[in-house]
PDB file of C-alpha atoms in Angstrom:
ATOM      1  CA  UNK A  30     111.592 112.207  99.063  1.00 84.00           C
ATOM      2  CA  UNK A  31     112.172 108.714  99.923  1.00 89.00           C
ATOM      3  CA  UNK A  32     110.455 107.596  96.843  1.00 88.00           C
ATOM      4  CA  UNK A  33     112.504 109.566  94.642  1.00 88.00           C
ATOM      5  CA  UNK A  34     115.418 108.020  96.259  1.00 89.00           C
ATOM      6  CA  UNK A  35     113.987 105.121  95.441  1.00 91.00           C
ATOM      7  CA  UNK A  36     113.495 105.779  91.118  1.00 92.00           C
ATOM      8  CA  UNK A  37     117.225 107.242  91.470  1.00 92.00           C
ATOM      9  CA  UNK A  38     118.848 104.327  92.326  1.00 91.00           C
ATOM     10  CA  UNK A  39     117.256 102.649  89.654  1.00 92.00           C
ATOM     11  CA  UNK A  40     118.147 105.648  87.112  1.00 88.00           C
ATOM     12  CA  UNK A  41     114.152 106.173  87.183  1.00 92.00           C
ATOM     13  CA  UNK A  42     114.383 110.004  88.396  1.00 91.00           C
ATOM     14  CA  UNK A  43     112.220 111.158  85.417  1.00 92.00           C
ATOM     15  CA  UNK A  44     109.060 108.848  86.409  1.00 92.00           C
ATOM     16  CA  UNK A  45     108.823 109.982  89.238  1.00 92.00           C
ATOM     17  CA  UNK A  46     105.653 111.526  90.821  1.00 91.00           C
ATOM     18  CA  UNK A  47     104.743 113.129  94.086  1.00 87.00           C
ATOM     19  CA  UNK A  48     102.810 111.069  96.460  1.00 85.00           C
ATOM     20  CA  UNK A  49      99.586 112.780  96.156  1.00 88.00           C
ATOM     21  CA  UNK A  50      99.359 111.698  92.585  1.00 92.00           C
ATOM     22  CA  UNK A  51     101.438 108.222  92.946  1.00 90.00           C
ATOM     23  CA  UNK A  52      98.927 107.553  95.370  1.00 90.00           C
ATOM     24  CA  UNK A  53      95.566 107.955  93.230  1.00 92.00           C
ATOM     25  CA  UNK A  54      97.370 106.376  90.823  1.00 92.00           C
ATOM     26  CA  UNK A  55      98.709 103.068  92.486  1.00 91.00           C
ATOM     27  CA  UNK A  56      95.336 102.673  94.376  1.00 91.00           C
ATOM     28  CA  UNK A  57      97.159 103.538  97.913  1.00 93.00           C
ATOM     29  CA  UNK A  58      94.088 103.223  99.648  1.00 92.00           C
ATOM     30  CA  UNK A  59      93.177 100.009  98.919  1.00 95.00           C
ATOM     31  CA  UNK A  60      95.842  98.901 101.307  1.00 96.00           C
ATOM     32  CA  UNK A  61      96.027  98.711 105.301  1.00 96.00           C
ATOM     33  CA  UNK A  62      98.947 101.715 106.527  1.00 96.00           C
ATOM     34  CA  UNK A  63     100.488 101.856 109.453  1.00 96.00           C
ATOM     35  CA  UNK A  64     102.515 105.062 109.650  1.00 97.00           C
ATOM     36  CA  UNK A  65     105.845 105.904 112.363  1.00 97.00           C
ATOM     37  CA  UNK A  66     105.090 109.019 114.278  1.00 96.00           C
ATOM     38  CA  UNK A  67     108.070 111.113 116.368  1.00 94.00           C
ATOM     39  CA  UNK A  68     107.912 113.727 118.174  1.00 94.00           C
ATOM     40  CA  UNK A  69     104.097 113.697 116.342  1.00 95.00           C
ATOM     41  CA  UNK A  70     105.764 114.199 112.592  1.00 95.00           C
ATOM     42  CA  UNK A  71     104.891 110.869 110.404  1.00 95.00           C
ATOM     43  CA  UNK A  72     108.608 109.665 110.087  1.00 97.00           C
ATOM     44  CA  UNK A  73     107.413 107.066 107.794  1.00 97.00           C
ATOM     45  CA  UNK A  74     104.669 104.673 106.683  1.00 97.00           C
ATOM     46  CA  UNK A  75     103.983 101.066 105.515  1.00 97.00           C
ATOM     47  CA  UNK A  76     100.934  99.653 103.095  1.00 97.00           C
ATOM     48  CA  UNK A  77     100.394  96.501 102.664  1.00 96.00           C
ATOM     49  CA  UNK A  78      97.959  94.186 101.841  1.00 95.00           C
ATOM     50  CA  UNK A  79      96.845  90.333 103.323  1.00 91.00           C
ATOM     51  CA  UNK A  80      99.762  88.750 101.310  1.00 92.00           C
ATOM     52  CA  UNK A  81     101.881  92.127  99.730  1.00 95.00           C
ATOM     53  CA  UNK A  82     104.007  94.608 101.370  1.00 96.00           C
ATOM     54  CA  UNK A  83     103.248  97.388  98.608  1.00 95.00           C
ATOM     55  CA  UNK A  84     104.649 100.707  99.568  1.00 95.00           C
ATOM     56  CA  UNK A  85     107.513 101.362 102.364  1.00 96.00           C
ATOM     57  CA  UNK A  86     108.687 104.731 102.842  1.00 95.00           C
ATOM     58  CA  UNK A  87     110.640 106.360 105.358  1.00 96.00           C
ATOM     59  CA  UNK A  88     111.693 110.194 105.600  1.00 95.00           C
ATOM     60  CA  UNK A  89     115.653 110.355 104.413  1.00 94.00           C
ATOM     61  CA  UNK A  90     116.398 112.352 107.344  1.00 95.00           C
ATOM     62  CA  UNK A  91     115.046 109.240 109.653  1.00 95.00           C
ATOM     63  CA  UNK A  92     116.757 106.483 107.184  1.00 94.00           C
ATOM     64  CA  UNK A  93     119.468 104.166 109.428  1.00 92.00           C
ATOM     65  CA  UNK A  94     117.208 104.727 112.812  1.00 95.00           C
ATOM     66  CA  UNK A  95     114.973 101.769 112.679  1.00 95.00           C
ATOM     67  CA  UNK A  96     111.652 103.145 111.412  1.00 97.00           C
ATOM     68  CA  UNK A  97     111.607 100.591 108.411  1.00 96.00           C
ATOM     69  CA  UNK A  98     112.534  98.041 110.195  1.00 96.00           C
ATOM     70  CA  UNK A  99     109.564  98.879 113.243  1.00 96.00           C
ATOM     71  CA  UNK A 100     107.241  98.839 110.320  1.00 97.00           C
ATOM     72  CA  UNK A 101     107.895  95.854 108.926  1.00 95.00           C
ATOM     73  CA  UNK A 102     107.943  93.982 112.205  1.00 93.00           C
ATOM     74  CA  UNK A 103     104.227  95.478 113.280  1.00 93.00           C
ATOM     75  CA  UNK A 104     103.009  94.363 109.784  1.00 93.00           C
ATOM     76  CA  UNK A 105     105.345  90.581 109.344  1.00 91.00           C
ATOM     77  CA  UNK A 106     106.152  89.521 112.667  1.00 82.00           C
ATOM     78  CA  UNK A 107     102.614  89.313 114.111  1.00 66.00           C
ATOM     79  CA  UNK A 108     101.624  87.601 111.307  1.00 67.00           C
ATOM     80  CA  UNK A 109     101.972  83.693 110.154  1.00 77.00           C
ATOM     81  CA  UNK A 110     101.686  84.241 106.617  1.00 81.00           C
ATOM     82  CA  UNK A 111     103.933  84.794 103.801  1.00 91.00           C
ATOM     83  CA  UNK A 112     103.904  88.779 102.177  1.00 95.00           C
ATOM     84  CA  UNK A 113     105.870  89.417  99.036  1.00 96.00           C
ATOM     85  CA  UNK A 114     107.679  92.833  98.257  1.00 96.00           C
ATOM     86  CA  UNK A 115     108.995  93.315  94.601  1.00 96.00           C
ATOM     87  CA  UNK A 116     112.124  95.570  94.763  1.00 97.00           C
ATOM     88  CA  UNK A 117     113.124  98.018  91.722  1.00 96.00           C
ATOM     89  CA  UNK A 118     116.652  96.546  89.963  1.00 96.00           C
ATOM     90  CA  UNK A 119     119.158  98.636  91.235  1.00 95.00           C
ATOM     91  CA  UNK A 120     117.743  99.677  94.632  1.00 95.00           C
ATOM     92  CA  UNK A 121     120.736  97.445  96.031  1.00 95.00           C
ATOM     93  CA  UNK A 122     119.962  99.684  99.745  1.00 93.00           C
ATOM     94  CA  UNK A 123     116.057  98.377  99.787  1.00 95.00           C
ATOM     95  CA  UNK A 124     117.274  95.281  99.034  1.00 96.00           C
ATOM     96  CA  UNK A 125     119.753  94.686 101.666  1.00 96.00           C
ATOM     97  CA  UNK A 126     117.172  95.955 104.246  1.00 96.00           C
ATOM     98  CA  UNK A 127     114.558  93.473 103.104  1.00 95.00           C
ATOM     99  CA  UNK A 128     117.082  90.716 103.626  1.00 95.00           C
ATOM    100  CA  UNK A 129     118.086  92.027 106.758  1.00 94.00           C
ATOM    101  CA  UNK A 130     114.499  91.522 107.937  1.00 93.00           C
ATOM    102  CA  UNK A 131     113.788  88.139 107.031  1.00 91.00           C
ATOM    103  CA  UNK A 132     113.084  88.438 103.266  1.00 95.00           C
ATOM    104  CA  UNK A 133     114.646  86.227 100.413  1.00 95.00           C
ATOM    105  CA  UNK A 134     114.975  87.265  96.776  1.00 97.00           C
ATOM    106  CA  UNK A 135     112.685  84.632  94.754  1.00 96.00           C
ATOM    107  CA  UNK A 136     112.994  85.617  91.558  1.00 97.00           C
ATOM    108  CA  UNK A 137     113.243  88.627  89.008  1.00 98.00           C
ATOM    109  CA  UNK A 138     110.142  90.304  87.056  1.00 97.00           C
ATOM    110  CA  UNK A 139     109.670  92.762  84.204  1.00 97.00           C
ATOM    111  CA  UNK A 140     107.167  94.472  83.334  1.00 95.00           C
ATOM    112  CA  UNK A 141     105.119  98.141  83.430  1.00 94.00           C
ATOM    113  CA  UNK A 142     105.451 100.229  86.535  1.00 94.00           C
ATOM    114  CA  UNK A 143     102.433 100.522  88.277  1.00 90.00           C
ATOM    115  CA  UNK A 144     100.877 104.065  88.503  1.00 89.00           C
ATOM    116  CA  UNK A 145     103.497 105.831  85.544  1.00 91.00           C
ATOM    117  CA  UNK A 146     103.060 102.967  82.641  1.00 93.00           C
ATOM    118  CA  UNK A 147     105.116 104.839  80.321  1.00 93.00           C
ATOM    119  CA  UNK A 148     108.043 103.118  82.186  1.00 94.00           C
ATOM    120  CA  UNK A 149     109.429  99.560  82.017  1.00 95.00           C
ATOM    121  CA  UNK A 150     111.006  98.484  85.153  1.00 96.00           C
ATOM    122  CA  UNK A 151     112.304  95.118  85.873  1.00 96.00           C
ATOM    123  CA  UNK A 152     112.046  94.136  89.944  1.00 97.00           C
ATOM    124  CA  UNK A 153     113.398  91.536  92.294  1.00 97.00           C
ATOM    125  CA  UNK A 154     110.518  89.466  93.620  1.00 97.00           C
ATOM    126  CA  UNK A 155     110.821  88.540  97.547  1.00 97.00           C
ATOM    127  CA  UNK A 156     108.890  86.874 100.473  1.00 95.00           C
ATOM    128  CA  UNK A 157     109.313  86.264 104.540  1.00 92.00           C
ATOM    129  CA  UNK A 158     110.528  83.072 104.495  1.00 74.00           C
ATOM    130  CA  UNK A 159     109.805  83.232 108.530  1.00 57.00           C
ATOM    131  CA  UNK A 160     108.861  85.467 110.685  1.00 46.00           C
ATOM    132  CA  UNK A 161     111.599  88.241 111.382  1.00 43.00           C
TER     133      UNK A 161
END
């Protein structure tokens, strides 16, 4: 559901796709996961790559607890490298977290969406500037 939060806030609702099939078709498990367990129910997850934070997801009814922010830190702030995010225009509340935990906007992009091509999306490009 978070995902569809996501496409909404960038008036995207229509390409949206449930994560089974966003999955196969974004390559999901090329990526490293981590995934936020309570009370043994995944809460939410994080993929990411050596230099890419690619997918971050957290259950709406777990949004403004920290999980996101937990994820992010186990993935960034053991790490001395730079990862980049790319955030849809429009998702002002994914935004605002991402700066919140460390990351700078570095520039805008447009192009296909990954995974549902049929859609042109244009993103805000970020990286970690430091550690958060």
């Amino acid at each position: 559901m978070a995902r569809l939060d996501e496409l909404r806030s960038a008036y995207l609702d229509s390409a949206f796709f449930p994560l089974k099939i966003a999955a196969k078709n974004e390559d999901l498990s090329k990526y490293k996961m981590l995934v936020a367990e309570h009370n043994s129910e995944v809460v939410g997850f994080i993929a990411y790559s050596e230099e890419e934070i690619a997918w971050l997801y957290v259950d709406p009814a777990n949004y403004h607890k920290d999980v996101g922010k937990a994820l992010v830190k186990a993935v960034v702030g053991s790490q001395d490298r730079i990862f980049s995010i790319e955030v849809l225009k429009g998702n002002n509340t994914a935004l605002d977290f991402y700066r919140s935990v460390g990351f700078s906007v570095t520039g805008m992009a447009s192009g296909l969406m990954p995974g549902n091509e049929e859609y042109e999306v244009t993103v805000h490009e970020l990286n970690n500037t430091k550690n958060s």
